[in-house]
mmCIF file of C-alpha atoms in Angstrom:
data_model
loop_
_atom_site.group_PDB
_atom_site.id
_atom_site.type_symbol
_atom_site.label_atom_id
_atom_site.label_comp_id
_atom_site.label_asym_id
_atom_site.label_seq_id
_atom_site.Cartn_x
_atom_site.Cartn_y
_atom_site.Cartn_z
ATOM 1 C CA ASP X 27 19.829 11.783 -16.801
ATOM 2 C CA VAL X 28 16.228 13.561 -16.744
ATOM 3 C CA LYS X 29 14.343 12.531 -19.554
ATOM 4 C CA VAL X 30 10.666 14.066 -19.135
ATOM 5 C CA THR X 31 10.716 17.240 -17.226
ATOM 6 C CA GLN X 32 7.608 18.876 -15.748
ATOM 7 C CA SER X 33 8.213 22.490 -14.901
ATOM 8 C CA SER X 34 6.157 22.628 -11.778
ATOM 9 C CA ARG X 35 6.030 20.184 -9.091
ATOM 10 C CA TYR X 36 3.433 21.894 -6.989
ATOM 11 C CA LEU X 37 0.963 24.591 -8.046
ATOM 12 C CA VAL X 38 -1.793 26.346 -6.130
ATOM 13 C CA LYS X 39 -4.352 28.280 -8.105
ATOM 14 C CA ARG X 40 -7.630 29.857 -7.655
ATOM 15 C CA THR X 41 -10.953 28.888 -9.187
ATOM 16 C CA GLY X 42 -11.235 30.440 -12.560
ATOM 17 C CA GLU X 43 -7.521 31.110 -13.217
ATOM 18 C CA LYS X 44 -5.888 29.844 -16.335
ATOM 19 C CA VAL X 45 -3.336 27.247 -15.702
ATOM 20 C CA PHE X 46 -0.499 25.979 -17.883
ATOM 21 C CA LEU X 47 1.324 22.697 -17.249
ATOM 22 C CA GLU X 48 4.489 22.354 -19.272
ATOM 23 C CA CYS X 49 6.347 19.140 -20.170
ATOM 24 C CA VAL X 50 9.477 18.653 -22.043
ATOM 25 C CA GLN X 51 11.223 15.460 -23.223
ATOM 26 C CA ASP X 52 14.819 15.071 -24.465
ATOM 27 C CA MET X 53 14.434 11.598 -26.097
ATOM 28 C CA ASP X 54 13.147 12.651 -29.443
ATOM 29 C CA HIS X 55 9.917 10.819 -28.948
ATOM 30 C CA GLU X 56 6.977 11.324 -31.258
ATOM 31 C CA ASN X 57 4.264 10.408 -28.676
ATOM 32 C CA MET X 58 3.333 12.486 -25.657
ATOM 33 C CA PHE X 59 0.654 12.141 -23.279
ATOM 34 C CA TRP X 60 -1.167 13.854 -20.295
ATOM 35 C CA TYR X 61 -2.552 11.857 -17.530
ATOM 36 C CA ARG X 62 -4.258 12.739 -14.264
ATOM 37 C CA GLN X 63 -3.809 10.612 -11.330
ATOM 38 C CA ASP X 64 -6.511 10.323 -8.595
ATOM 39 C CA PRO X 65 -6.512 7.850 -5.606
ATOM 40 C CA GLY X 66 -8.395 4.843 -6.324
ATOM 41 C CA LEU X 67 -8.801 5.749 -9.991
ATOM 42 C CA GLY X 68 -5.415 5.155 -11.371
ATOM 43 C CA LEU X 69 -4.237 7.032 -14.316
ATOM 44 C CA ARG X 70 -6.667 8.538 -16.782
ATOM 45 C CA LEU X 71 -5.798 9.887 -20.164
ATOM 46 C CA ILE X 72 -6.601 13.498 -20.858
ATOM 47 C CA TYR X 73 -5.070 14.199 -24.223
ATOM 48 C CA PHE X 74 -2.277 12.805 -26.243
ATOM 49 C CA SER X 75 -0.255 13.809 -29.385
ATOM 50 C CA TYR X 76 1.632 11.651 -31.829
ATOM 51 C CA ASP X 77 3.119 14.452 -33.907
ATOM 52 C CA VAL X 78 3.772 18.253 -33.795
ATOM 53 C CA LYS X 79 0.521 20.194 -33.954
ATOM 54 C CA MET X 80 -1.476 16.911 -33.706
ATOM 55 C CA LYS X 81 -3.627 16.049 -30.744
ATOM 56 C CA GLU X 82 -6.345 13.586 -29.757
ATOM 57 C CA LYS X 83 -8.685 13.436 -26.863
ATOM 58 C CA GLY X 84 -8.237 10.860 -24.227
ATOM 59 C CA ASP X 85 -10.872 9.596 -21.943
ATOM 60 C CA ILE X 86 -11.336 12.658 -19.867
ATOM 61 C CA PRO X 87 -10.716 15.764 -22.106
ATOM 62 C CA GLU X 88 -13.419 18.024 -20.735
ATOM 63 C CA GLY X 89 -12.007 21.263 -19.269
ATOM 64 C CA TYR X 90 -8.623 20.805 -20.751
ATOM 65 C CA SER X 91 -6.810 21.696 -23.868
ATOM 66 C CA VAL X 92 -3.361 21.065 -25.144
ATOM 67 C CA SER X 93 -0.635 22.632 -27.354
ATOM 68 C CA ARG X 94 2.267 20.923 -29.105
ATOM 69 C CA GLU X 95 4.214 23.548 -31.243
ATOM 70 C CA LYS X 96 7.478 21.683 -30.908
ATOM 71 C CA LYS X 97 8.336 17.980 -30.858
ATOM 72 C CA GLU X 98 9.759 18.178 -27.306
ATOM 73 C CA ARG X 99 7.063 20.162 -25.579
ATOM 74 C CA PHE X 100 3.587 19.241 -24.733
ATOM 75 C CA SER X 101 1.416 21.692 -22.748
ATOM 76 C CA LEU X 102 -1.586 21.016 -20.713
ATOM 77 C CA ILE X 103 -3.994 24.101 -20.333
ATOM 78 C CA LEU X 104 -6.819 24.377 -17.985
ATOM 79 C CA GLU X 105 -8.806 27.553 -19.340
ATOM 80 C CA SER X 106 -10.742 28.085 -16.061
ATOM 81 C CA ALA X 107 -9.677 26.001 -13.294
ATOM 82 C CA SER X 108 -12.061 24.457 -10.987
ATOM 83 C CA THR X 109 -11.723 22.658 -7.699
ATOM 84 C CA ASN X 110 -12.494 19.349 -9.304
ATOM 85 C CA GLN X 111 -9.358 19.678 -11.288
ATOM 86 C CA THR X 112 -7.339 19.470 -8.159
ATOM 87 C CA SER X 113 -5.131 16.354 -8.904
ATOM 88 C CA MET X 114 -1.780 15.086 -9.772
ATOM 89 C CA TYR X 115 -0.923 15.518 -13.448
ATOM 90 C CA LEU X 116 1.470 13.346 -15.206
ATOM 91 C CA CYS X 117 3.219 13.849 -18.648
ATOM 92 C CA ALA X 118 4.737 10.859 -20.512
ATOM 93 C CA SER X 119 6.331 10.216 -23.835
ATOM 94 C CA SER X 120 7.061 7.109 -26.025
ATOM 95 C CA PRO X 121 8.663 6.457 -29.288
ATOM 96 C CA GLN X 122 6.832 5.975 -32.526
ATOM 97 C CA GLY X 123 6.349 2.252 -33.389
ATOM 98 C CA GLN X 124 2.878 1.191 -32.798
ATOM 99 C CA GLY X 125 1.150 4.530 -32.612
ATOM 100 C CA ALA X 126 0.254 5.985 -29.282
ATOM 101 C CA SER X 127 -0.246 2.597 -27.669
ATOM 102 C CA GLY X 128 0.812 -0.943 -28.624
ATOM 103 C CA ALA X 129 3.853 -2.230 -26.803
ATOM 104 C CA ASN X 130 5.641 0.969 -26.413
ATOM 105 C CA VAL X 131 6.871 1.762 -23.064
ATOM 106 C CA LEU X 132 5.833 5.038 -21.528
ATOM 107 C CA THR X 133 8.597 7.342 -19.782
ATOM 108 C CA PHE X 134 7.026 9.540 -17.287
ATOM 109 C CA GLY X 135 7.796 12.934 -15.726
ATOM 110 C CA ALA X 136 7.851 13.246 -11.904
ATOM 111 C CA GLY X 137 4.340 14.771 -11.853
ATOM 112 C CA SER X 138 2.813 18.161 -11.233
ATOM 113 C CA ARG X 139 0.554 18.387 -8.238
ATOM 114 C CA LEU X 140 -2.173 20.926 -8.749
ATOM 115 C CA THR X 141 -4.548 22.430 -5.945
ATOM 116 C CA VAL X 142 -7.344 24.597 -6.969
ATOM 117 C CA LEU X 143 -8.885 26.722 -4.189
ATOM 118 C CA ALA G 28 -13.114 -2.012 -24.957
ATOM 119 C CA GLN G 29 -10.514 -2.908 -22.506
ATOM 120 C CA SER G 30 -10.295 -2.516 -18.670
ATOM 121 C CA VAL G 31 -8.115 -3.413 -15.692
ATOM 122 C CA THR G 32 -8.916 -4.329 -12.281
ATOM 123 C CA GLN G 33 -6.462 -4.470 -9.500
ATOM 124 C CA LEU G 34 -7.775 -6.342 -6.304
ATOM 125 C CA GLY G 35 -6.972 -4.373 -3.161
ATOM 126 C CA SER G 36 -5.981 -0.882 -2.999
ATOM 127 C CA HIS G 37 -3.580 -1.380 -0.226
ATOM 128 C CA VAL G 38 -1.463 -4.412 0.594
ATOM 129 C CA SER G 39 0.706 -4.760 3.688
ATOM 130 C CA VAL G 40 3.473 -7.296 3.843
ATOM 131 C CA SER G 41 6.225 -8.175 6.183
ATOM 132 C CA GLU G 42 9.910 -7.754 5.174
ATOM 133 C CA GLY G 43 10.954 -11.023 3.591
ATOM 134 C CA ALA G 44 7.481 -12.164 2.720
ATOM 135 C CA LEU G 45 5.927 -12.932 -0.635
ATOM 136 C CA VAL G 46 4.600 -10.015 -2.391
ATOM 137 C CA LEU G 47 1.476 -10.821 -4.567
ATOM 138 C CA LEU G 48 -0.386 -8.028 -6.401
ATOM 139 C CA ARG G 49 -3.463 -9.116 -8.453
ATOM 140 C CA CYS G 50 -4.417 -7.834 -11.923
ATOM 141 C CA ASN G 51 -7.252 -8.918 -14.087
ATOM 142 C CA TYR G 52 -8.024 -7.534 -17.471
ATOM 143 C CA SER G 53 -10.573 -7.563 -20.160
ATOM 144 C CA SER G 54 -9.798 -7.190 -23.877
ATOM 145 C CA SER G 55 -11.471 -8.375 -26.944
ATOM 146 C CA VAL G 56 -8.085 -8.813 -28.725
ATOM 147 C CA PRO G 57 -4.809 -10.228 -27.614
ATOM 148 C CA PRO G 58 -3.317 -7.615 -25.125
ATOM 149 C CA TYR G 59 -0.062 -6.211 -24.191
ATOM 150 C CA LEU G 60 0.184 -6.037 -20.434
ATOM 151 C CA PHE G 61 2.431 -3.963 -18.173
ATOM 152 C CA TRP G 62 3.280 -3.214 -14.670
ATOM 153 C CA TYR G 63 4.484 0.087 -13.607
ATOM 154 C CA VAL G 64 5.832 1.276 -10.194
ATOM 155 C CA GLN G 65 5.615 4.685 -8.653
ATOM 156 C CA TYR G 66 7.872 5.338 -5.694
ATOM 157 C CA PRO G 67 7.072 8.386 -3.497
ATOM 158 C CA ASN G 68 7.248 11.805 -5.164
ATOM 159 C CA GLN G 69 8.226 10.195 -8.466
ATOM 160 C CA GLY G 70 6.755 9.439 -11.761
ATOM 161 C CA LEU G 71 5.819 5.883 -12.968
ATOM 162 C CA GLN G 72 8.691 3.588 -14.167
ATOM 163 C CA LEU G 73 8.318 0.260 -15.983
ATOM 164 C CA LEU G 74 8.584 -2.999 -13.981
ATOM 165 C CA LEU G 75 7.816 -5.431 -16.835
ATOM 166 C CA LYS G 76 5.810 -5.963 -19.921
ATOM 167 C CA TYR G 77 4.184 -8.962 -21.607
ATOM 168 C CA THR G 78 3.987 -8.706 -25.514
ATOM 169 C CA SER G 79 2.795 -12.321 -26.367
ATOM 170 C CA ALA G 80 6.313 -13.926 -25.964
ATOM 171 C CA ALA G 81 6.906 -16.048 -22.854
ATOM 172 C CA THR G 82 3.936 -16.177 -20.474
ATOM 173 C CA LEU G 83 6.315 -15.791 -17.401
ATOM 174 C CA VAL G 84 7.886 -12.335 -17.636
ATOM 175 C CA LYS G 85 10.765 -11.164 -15.432
ATOM 176 C CA GLY G 86 11.261 -7.590 -14.498
ATOM 177 C CA ILE G 87 13.375 -5.383 -12.401
ATOM 178 C CA ASN G 88 14.148 -5.594 -8.602
ATOM 179 C CA GLY G 89 13.152 -9.342 -8.551
ATOM 180 C CA PHE G 90 9.698 -8.936 -9.750
ATOM 181 C CA GLU G 91 7.861 -11.271 -12.092
ATOM 182 C CA ALA G 92 4.397 -11.813 -13.485
ATOM 183 C CA GLU G 93 2.594 -14.566 -15.293
ATOM 184 C CA PHE G 94 0.124 -14.062 -18.036
ATOM 185 C CA LYS G 95 -2.733 -16.413 -17.857
ATOM 186 C CA LYS G 96 -5.131 -16.233 -20.718
ATOM 187 C CA SER G 97 -7.777 -18.564 -19.408
ATOM 188 C CA GLU G 98 -8.062 -16.491 -16.174
ATOM 189 C CA THR G 99 -7.462 -13.109 -17.833
ATOM 190 C CA SER G 100 -4.904 -12.390 -15.211
ATOM 191 C CA PHE G 101 -1.499 -10.732 -15.021
ATOM 192 C CA HIS G 102 -0.493 -11.085 -11.258
ATOM 193 C CA LEU G 103 2.708 -9.645 -10.009
ATOM 194 C CA THR G 104 4.945 -11.454 -7.494
ATOM 195 C CA LYS G 105 8.075 -11.083 -5.615
ATOM 196 C CA PRO G 106 9.409 -13.949 -3.430
ATOM 197 C CA SER G 107 10.815 -11.733 -0.726
ATOM 198 C CA ALA G 108 9.793 -8.193 0.075
ATOM 199 C CA HIS G 109 12.337 -5.554 0.835
ATOM 200 C CA MET G 110 11.705 -2.201 2.507
ATOM 201 C CA SER G 111 12.558 -0.489 -0.864
ATOM 202 C CA ASP G 112 9.581 -2.213 -2.367
ATOM 203 C CA ALA G 113 7.180 0.176 -0.542
ATOM 204 C CA ALA G 114 5.551 2.034 -3.533
ATOM 205 C CA GLU G 115 2.273 2.101 -5.579
ATOM 206 C CA TYR G 116 1.903 -0.446 -8.307
ATOM 207 C CA PHE G 117 -0.165 0.072 -11.468
ATOM 208 C CA CYS G 118 -1.227 -2.629 -13.811
ATOM 209 C CA ALA G 119 -2.108 -1.530 -17.532
ATOM 210 C CA VAL G 120 -3.495 -3.089 -20.502
ATOM 211 C CA THR G 121 -3.462 -2.074 -24.267
ATOM 212 C CA ALA G 122 -4.274 -3.824 -27.500
ATOM 213 C CA ALA G 123 -2.986 -2.938 -31.018
ATOM 214 C CA GLY G 124 -4.474 0.548 -31.944
ATOM 215 C CA ASN G 125 -6.091 1.132 -28.395
ATOM 216 C CA LYS G 126 -4.845 3.497 -25.755
ATOM 217 C CA LEU G 127 -3.197 2.351 -22.575
ATOM 218 C CA THR G 128 -5.763 1.817 -19.770
ATOM 219 C CA PHE G 129 -4.453 1.671 -16.115
ATOM 220 C CA GLY G 130 -5.812 -0.076 -13.152
ATOM 221 C CA GLY G 131 -6.686 1.879 -9.934
ATOM 222 C CA GLY G 132 -3.266 1.121 -8.392
ATOM 223 C CA THR G 133 -2.170 -0.994 -5.307
ATOM 224 C CA ARG G 134 -0.143 0.730 -2.646
ATOM 225 C CA VAL G 135 2.349 -1.729 -0.874
ATOM 226 C CA LEU G 136 3.421 -1.047 2.603
ATOM 227 C CA VAL G 137 6.474 -3.200 3.896
ATOM 228 C CA LYS G 138 6.734 -3.712 7.672
ATOM 229 C CA PRO G 139 10.044 -4.419 9.210
#
């Protein structure tokens, strides 16, 4: 019954390492999102994509990049991890309809908790 | 621009008592409003959403929320808390063409 799968639940990386977070959805959704979740700050949008090879910056894109080569897969990349990127990362998807927002309901993965030492 | 404020980062309720989680929003156009819940070690899942139909919206697990335009509020309630309601709750807002914006979250503790 799993619909949005994040490949790693827990990761520990060192400062300066390149980090890949993978997300796969099996619902044939057009839209995919990456959020980071920090206590008291809620969820903040990093990047989103509404089609293969398309990407748009969210509210906090600095230090991150993304890749969407296939419809079902959306990867978040930290080119050079820093300690301030220690966080919970949530991937989500939604169907096309009202673009990347509107009244579409997001389906979330279980999250990837990244610790950068 | 749009924003969401959730009053209270932590709420403690007794089992069987009323649960009230407050959410105020700002939006320059008629909004869509959502409540999501996150149980421990899980992603978020939708509790309910308001999309300009009825102002009183019923969701899963006995929760409901009322859209009050005059107060720019969308508070979440449940008449009787259950131990399984212990979770973090997020209010979110979006308007057509804009991205979804989440509040800071409210963590609910249910005491036996």
